[in-house]
XYZ file of C-alpha atoms in Angstrom:
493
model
C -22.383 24.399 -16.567
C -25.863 25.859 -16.756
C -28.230 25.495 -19.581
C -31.609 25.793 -20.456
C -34.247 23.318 -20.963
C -37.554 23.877 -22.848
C -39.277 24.913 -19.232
C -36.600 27.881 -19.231
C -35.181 26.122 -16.363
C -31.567 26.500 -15.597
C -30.363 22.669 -15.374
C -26.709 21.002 -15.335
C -27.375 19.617 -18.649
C -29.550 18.173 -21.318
C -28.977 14.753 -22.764
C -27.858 14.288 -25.987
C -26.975 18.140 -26.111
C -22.860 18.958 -25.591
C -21.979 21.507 -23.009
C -19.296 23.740 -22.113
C -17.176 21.795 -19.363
C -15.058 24.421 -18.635
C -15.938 27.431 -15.452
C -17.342 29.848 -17.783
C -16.499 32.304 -14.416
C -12.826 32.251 -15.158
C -12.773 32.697 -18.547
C -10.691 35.894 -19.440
C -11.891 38.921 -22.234
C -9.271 38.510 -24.272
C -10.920 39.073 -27.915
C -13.796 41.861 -28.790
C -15.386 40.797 -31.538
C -17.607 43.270 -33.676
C -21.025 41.583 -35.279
C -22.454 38.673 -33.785
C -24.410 37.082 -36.155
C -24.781 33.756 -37.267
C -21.370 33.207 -38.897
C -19.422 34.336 -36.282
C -21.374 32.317 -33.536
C -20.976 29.416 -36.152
C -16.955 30.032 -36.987
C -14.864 32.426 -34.103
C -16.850 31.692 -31.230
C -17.387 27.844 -32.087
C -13.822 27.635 -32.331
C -12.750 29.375 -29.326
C -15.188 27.223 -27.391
C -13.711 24.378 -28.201
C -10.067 25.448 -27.024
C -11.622 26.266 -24.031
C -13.313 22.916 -23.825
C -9.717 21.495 -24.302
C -8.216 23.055 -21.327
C -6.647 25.459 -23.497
C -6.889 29.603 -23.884
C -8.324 30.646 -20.504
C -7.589 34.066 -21.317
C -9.414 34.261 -24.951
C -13.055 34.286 -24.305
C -14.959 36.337 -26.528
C -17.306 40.172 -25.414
C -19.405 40.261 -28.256
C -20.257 43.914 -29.362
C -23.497 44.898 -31.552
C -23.083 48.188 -33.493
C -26.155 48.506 -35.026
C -29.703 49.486 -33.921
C -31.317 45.997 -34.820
C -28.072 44.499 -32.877
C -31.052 45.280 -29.446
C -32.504 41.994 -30.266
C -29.093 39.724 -30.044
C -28.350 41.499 -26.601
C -31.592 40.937 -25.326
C -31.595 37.032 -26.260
C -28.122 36.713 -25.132
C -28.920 38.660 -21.989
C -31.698 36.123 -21.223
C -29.375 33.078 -21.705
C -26.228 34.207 -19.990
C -24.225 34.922 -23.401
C -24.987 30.621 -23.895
C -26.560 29.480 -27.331
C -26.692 26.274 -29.140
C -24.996 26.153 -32.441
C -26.756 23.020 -34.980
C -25.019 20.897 -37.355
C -27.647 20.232 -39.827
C -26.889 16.677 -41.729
C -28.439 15.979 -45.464
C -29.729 13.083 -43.949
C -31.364 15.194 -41.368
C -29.549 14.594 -39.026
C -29.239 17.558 -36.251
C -26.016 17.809 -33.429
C -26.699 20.425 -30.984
C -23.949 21.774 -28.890
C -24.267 24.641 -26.384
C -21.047 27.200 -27.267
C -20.044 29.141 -24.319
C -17.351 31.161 -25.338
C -19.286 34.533 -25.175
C -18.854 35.451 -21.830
C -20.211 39.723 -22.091
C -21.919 41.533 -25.333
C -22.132 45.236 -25.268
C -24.245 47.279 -27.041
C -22.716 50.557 -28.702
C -25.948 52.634 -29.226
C -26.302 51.830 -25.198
C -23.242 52.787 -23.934
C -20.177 53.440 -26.213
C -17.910 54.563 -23.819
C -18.581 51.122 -22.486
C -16.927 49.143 -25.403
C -14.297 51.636 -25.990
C -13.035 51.207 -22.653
C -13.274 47.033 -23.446
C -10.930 47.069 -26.327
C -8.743 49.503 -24.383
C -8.620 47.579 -21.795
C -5.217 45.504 -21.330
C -6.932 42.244 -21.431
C -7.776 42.663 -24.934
C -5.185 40.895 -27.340
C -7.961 40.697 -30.275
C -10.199 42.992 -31.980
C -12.064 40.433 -35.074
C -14.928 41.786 -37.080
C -18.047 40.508 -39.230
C -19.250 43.398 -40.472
C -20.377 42.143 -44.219
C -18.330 42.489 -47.049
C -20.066 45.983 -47.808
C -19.674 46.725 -44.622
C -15.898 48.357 -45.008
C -15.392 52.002 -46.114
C -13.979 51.056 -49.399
C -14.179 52.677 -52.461
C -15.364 50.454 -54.751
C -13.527 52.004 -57.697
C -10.551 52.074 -56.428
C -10.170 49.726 -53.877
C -8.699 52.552 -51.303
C -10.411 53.831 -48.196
C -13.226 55.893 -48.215
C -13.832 59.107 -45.976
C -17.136 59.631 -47.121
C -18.168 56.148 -46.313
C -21.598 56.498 -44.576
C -20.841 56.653 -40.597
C -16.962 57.821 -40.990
C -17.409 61.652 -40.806
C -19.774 61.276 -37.966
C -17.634 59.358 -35.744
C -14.071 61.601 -36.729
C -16.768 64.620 -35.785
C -17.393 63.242 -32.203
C -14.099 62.384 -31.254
C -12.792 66.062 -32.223
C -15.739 67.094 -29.855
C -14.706 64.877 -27.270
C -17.897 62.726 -27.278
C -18.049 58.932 -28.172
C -17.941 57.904 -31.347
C -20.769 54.732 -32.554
C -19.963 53.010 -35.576
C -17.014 50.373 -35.803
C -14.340 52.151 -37.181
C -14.571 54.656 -34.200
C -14.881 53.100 -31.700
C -11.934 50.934 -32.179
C -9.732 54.001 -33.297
C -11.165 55.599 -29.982
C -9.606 53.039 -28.143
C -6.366 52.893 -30.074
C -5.625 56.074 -29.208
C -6.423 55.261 -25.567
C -4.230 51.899 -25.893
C -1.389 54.385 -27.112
C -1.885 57.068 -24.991
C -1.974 55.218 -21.462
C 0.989 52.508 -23.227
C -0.890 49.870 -22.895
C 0.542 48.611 -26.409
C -1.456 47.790 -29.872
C -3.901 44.707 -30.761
C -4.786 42.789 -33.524
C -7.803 43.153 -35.734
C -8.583 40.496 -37.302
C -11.368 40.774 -39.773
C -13.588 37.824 -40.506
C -15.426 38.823 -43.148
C -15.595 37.374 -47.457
C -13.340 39.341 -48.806
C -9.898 39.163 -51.031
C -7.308 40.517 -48.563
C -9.470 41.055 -45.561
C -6.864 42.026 -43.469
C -5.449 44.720 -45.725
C -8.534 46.086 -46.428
C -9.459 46.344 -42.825
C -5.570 47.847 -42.483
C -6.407 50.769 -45.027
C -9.705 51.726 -43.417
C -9.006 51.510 -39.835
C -5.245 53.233 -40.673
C -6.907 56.384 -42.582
C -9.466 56.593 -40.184
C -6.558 56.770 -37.258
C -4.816 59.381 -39.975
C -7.726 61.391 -39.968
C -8.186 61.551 -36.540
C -4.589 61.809 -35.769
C -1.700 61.475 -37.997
C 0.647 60.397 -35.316
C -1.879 57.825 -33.961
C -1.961 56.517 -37.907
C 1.442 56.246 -38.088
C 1.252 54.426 -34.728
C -1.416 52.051 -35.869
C 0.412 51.400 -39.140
C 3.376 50.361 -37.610
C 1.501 48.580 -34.815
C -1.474 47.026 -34.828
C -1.186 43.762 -37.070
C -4.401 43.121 -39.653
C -4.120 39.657 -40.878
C -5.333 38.451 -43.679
C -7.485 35.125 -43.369
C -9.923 32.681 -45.235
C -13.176 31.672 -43.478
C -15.614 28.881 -44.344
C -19.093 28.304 -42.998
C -22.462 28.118 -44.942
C -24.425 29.367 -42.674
C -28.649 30.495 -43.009
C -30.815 32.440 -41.163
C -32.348 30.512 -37.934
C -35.753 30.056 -38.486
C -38.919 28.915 -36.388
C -38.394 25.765 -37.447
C -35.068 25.703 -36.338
C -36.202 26.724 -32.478
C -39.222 24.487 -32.640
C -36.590 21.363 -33.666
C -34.421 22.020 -30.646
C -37.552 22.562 -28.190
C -39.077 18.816 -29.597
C -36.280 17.293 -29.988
C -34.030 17.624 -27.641
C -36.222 19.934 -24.667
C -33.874 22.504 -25.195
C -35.654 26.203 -25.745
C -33.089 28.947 -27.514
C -34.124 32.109 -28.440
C -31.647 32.656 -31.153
C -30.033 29.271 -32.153
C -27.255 29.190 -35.307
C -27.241 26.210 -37.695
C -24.802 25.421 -40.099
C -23.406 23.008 -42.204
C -20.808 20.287 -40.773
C -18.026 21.635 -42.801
C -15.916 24.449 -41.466
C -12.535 25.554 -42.276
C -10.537 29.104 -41.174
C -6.919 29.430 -42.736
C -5.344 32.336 -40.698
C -2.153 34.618 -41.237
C 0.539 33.992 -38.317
C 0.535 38.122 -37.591
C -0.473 38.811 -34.160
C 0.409 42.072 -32.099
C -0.387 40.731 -28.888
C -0.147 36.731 -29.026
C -2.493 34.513 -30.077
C -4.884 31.574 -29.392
C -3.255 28.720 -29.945
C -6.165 27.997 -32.809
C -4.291 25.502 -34.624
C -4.994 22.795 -31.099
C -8.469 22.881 -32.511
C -8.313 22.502 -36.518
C -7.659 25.968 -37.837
C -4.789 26.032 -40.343
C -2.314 28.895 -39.629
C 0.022 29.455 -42.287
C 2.206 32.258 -43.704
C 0.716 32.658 -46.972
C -3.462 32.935 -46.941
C -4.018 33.921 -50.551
C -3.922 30.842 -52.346
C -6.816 29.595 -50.408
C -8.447 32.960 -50.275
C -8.732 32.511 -53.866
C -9.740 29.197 -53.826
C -12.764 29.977 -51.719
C -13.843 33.171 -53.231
C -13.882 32.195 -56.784
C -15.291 28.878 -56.096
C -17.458 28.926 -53.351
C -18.342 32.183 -53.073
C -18.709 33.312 -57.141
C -20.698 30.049 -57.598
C -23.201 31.358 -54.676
C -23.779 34.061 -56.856
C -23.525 31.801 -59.958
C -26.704 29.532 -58.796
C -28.619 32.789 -56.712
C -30.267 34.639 -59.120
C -30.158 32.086 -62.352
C -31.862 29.636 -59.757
C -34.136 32.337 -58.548
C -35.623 33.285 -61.803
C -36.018 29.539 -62.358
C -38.524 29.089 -59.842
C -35.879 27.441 -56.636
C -36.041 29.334 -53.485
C -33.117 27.205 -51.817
C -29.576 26.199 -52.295
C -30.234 22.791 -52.325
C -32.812 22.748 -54.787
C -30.602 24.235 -57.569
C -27.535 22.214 -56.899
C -29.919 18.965 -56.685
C -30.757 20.121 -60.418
C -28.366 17.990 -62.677
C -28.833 20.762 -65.829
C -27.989 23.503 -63.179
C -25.256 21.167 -61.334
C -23.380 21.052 -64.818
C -23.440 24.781 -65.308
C -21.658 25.265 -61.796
C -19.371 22.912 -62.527
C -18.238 24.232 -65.621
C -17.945 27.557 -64.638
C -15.751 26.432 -61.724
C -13.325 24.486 -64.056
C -13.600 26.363 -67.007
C -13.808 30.120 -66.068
C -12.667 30.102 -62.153
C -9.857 27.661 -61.264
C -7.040 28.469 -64.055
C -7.643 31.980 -62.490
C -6.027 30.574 -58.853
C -2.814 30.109 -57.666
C -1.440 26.308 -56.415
C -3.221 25.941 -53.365
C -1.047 23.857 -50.820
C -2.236 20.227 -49.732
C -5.421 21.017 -51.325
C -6.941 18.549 -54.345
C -9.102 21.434 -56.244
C -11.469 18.750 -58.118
C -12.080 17.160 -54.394
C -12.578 20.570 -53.612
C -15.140 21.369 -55.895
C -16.788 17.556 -55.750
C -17.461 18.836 -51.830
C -18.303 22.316 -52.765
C -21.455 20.679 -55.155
C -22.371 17.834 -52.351
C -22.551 21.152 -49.695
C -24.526 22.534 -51.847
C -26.614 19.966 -52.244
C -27.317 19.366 -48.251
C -31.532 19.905 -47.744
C -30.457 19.972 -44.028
C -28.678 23.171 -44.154
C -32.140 24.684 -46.185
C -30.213 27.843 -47.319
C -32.209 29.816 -48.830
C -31.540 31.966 -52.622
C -32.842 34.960 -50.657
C -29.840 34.979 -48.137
C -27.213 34.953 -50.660
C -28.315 36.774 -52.934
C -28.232 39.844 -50.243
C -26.100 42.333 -51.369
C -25.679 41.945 -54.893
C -23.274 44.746 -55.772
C -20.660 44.278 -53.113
C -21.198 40.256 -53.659
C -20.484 40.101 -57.339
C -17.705 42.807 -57.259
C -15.471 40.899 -54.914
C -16.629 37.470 -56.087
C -17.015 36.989 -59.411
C -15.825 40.424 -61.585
C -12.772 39.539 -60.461
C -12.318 36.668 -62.132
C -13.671 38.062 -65.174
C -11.167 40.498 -65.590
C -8.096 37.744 -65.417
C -10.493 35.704 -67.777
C -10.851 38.670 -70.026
C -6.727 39.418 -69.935
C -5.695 35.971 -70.360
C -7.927 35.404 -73.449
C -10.011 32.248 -71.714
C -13.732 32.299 -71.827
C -16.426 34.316 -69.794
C -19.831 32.830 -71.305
C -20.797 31.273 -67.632
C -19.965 34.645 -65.857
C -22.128 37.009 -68.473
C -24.813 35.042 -67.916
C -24.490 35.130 -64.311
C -24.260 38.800 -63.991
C -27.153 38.745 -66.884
C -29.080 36.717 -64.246
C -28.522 39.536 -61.528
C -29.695 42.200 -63.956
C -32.594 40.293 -64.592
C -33.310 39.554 -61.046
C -32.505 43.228 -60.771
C -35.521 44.346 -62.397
C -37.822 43.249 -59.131
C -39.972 40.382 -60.731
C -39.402 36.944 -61.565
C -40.297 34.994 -64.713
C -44.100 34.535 -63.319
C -44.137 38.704 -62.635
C -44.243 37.845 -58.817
C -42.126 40.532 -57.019
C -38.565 40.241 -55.873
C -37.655 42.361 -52.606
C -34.233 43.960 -53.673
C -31.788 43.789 -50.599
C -29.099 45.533 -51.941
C -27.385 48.922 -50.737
C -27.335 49.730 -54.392
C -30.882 48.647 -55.201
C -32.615 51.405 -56.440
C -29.973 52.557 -58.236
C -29.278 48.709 -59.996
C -33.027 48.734 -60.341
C -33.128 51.348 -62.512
C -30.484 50.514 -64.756
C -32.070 47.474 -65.070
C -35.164 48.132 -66.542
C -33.228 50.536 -68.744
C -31.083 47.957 -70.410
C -34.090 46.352 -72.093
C -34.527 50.170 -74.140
C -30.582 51.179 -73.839
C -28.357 48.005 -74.094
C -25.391 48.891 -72.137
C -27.104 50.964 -68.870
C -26.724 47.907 -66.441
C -22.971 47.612 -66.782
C -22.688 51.217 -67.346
C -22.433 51.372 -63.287
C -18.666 52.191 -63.078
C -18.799 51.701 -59.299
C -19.711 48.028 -59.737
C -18.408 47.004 -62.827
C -15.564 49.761 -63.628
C -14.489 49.565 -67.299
C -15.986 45.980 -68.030
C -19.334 47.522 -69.783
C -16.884 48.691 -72.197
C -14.996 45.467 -73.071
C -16.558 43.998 -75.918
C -16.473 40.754 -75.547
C -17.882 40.547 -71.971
C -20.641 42.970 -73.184
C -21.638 40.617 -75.747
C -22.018 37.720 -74.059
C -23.823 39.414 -71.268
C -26.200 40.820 -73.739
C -26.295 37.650 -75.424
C -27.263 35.840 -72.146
C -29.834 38.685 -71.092
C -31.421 38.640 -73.900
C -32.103 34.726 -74.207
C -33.056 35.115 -70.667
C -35.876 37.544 -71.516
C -36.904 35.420 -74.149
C -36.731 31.792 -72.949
C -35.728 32.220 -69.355
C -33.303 31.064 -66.865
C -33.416 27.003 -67.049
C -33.244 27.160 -71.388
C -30.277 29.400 -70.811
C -28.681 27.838 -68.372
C -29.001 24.432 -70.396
C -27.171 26.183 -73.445
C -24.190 26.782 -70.768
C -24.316 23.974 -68.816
């Protein structure tokens, strides 16, 4: 096993830094996986390392593949380091475990050569298609939850693959080399899609399906009776690397990576049992594979994920630039809480062998980690796509069921407000959000025309008309304006 020291020396090992033990040589291509970012270097490839480490899965090492233009800079670090990178666990006591991961044995680069990954996922070898492409990243119609032709990127890549060139973005080039896969019988795949959502396997099955339609409409019928999609719940709080991060693992531990991950020590993955082509046997190395994924999907969305949201902008406007900071707040640590028991859990299902106020109790301590150093920035990217699948959800059931919503106004409240680009001091707020300009707007509106922020049917569908939510976003917004984000939060908490 090579790795490299802070010299950019290739040595046999580093002390106090794990290796892969395993002949990196013989490792197999057996899963393409679309987006390497932090998560997925943190999650899929962490876990697939450590089968390999266990003498298991020879065949099911990963070739990463970067779709996008700013993807250049992953290719070129991984280039430079032989696909190897260190992933950090990041203790609150400070404590930091580095571990080289190995299990990225090739990354291709679609604006380079596309025919090049095409002809990877058609190959035989390739059992496993998985994806993290963001949450917005899926040509979904917000509306109505179907798939979306017009999605930015979808025309273009049907258009090249009528002319006979290569398609680019995600979508085509795996439906490029479906039809390949069906036309040369080399037999369908899984894709397995590892991103936040509610049903991320179905939703990946209704826009890689009407993209094969579109293309094809016996290669859709092949892929919908085919290729599996299933669903599955993944768990990993995960930041951006920064400096600080590289300059750590340099003085530290004399190890130099260009593009180290850090993380949290918690992980979990609960996985559908719906393969195509067989299967890591992920379960050897702590995944849960079950029948059922919902329940826990649930679970993690509404609780983790809506209380993200919950603390991101409220915190924000409150003067906390990290995660930690907000949960460490004891006025802010009883609003999440009560929003979690009061407004999200008699929304979810019985979740099997899991104790939901444990659950939570960890969910607040995780939050609480100043290791991990997460910042409010991070998740509050994408706001639209973010609070759609998170939290309006949950809303809705809220809304039907007659049970209160109070927490949840005043968390979308707190996105309008953060919406309008300045917090409480009038210091500017960059807007990363597809729909920024647009949520921007309505924004500053709603302070002149109560009722333009929800008024966004795309985002919030027919909730801007339900009175009751309306109120008590108003309500919220208005004490926000007013008083701002800690008084209000203290009359919730």
């Amino acid at each position: 096993m090579r790795s490299l020291n802070e010299t950019g020396i290739w040595t046999d090992g580093i002390e106090g830094v794990e290796v892969p033990g395993y002949d990196r040589a013989t490792v197999g291509r057996g899963i393409v996986h679309i987006g390497v970012g932090g998560f997925h270097r943190a999650h899929l490839a962490m876990y697939v390392d450590a089968l390999l480490a266990s003498g298991g899965a020879p065949g099911w090492g990963i070739c990463g593949v970067g779709v996008l233009a700013a993807d250049d800079r992953m290719r070129d670090v991984l280039a430079a380091q032989d696909g190897l990178y260190t992933l950090v666990l990041k203790e609150a006591d400070g404590t930091l475990t580095p571990r080289v991961v190995g299990s990225l044995v090739d990354y291709l680069y679609a604006p380079d050569d596309p025919e090049a990954v095409i002809e990877r996922i058609a190959h035989p070898d390739t059992r496993i298609v998985s994806l993290t492409i963001t949450e917005g990243g899926y040509a979904i119609d917000q509306k109505t939850g179907e798939f979306d032709p017009d999605f930015p990127g979808i025309r273009a890549d049907l258009d090249a693959m009528a002319a006979g060139s290569a398609p680019t973005g995600a979508f085509g080039l795996v439906v490029e080399a479906l039809a390949r896969r069906r036309e040369r019988g080399t037999g369908p795949l899984t894709v397995m899609s590892c991103d936040n959502m509610q049903g991320n396997g179905d939703v990946a099955r209704r826009v890689f399906t009407g993209v094969a339609q579109l293309r094809d409409a016996e290669l859709g019928a092949w892929v919908a009776e085919s290729v599996t999609f299933p669903n599955s719940m993944v768990d990993r709080i995960t930041p951006a690397t920064a400096d600080t991060d590289r300059e750590a693992l340099a003085g530290r531990f004399g190890l130099r990576d260009g593009w180290p991950v850090v993380c949290e020590p918690f992980t979990q993955w609960v996985l559908e049992d719906h393969f195509a082509a067989g299967r890591p046997e992920f379960e050897r190395v702590g995944v849960q594979v079950v029948e059922d994924v919902v329940p826990y999907e649930f679970m993690k969305l509404r609780l983790l994920n809506a209380t993200h949201q919950a603390l991101g902008y409220l915190g924000y406007l409150a003067g906390h630039r990290y995660v930690h900071e907000v949960a460490q707040d004891p006025t802010f640590a009883a609003f999440l809480r009560g929003y979690m028991d009061d407004e999200a859990t008699p929304t979810l299902r019985p979740v099997p062998g899991i104790d939901l106020d444990a659950y939570k109790d960890t969910l607040l301590e995780r939050f609480a980690n100043p290791g991990v150093a997460d910042t409010l920035m991070r998740i509050n990217y994408g706001s639209s796509d973010r609070i759609s699948i998170f939290l309006l959800p949950v809303v809705r059931e809220q809304l039907a069921a007659g049970g209160p919503v109070e927490r949840a106004a005043a968390v979308v409240a707190g996105w309008c407000r953060y919406a309008e680009g300045a917090d409480e001091q009038a210091r500017e707020i960059p807007q990363q959000d597809r729909l920024a300009e647009e949520m921007t707007a309505l924004a500053r509106a709603e302070r002149d025309t109560p009722g333009s922020f929800l008024s966004h049917r795309g985002v919030f569908g027919d909730l801007g008309s339900d009175e009751r939510f309306a109120g008590a976003f108003r309500s919220a917004l208005e004490s926000l304006w007013s008083r701002g984000a800690a008084a209000t939060v203290a009359d919730l908490a």
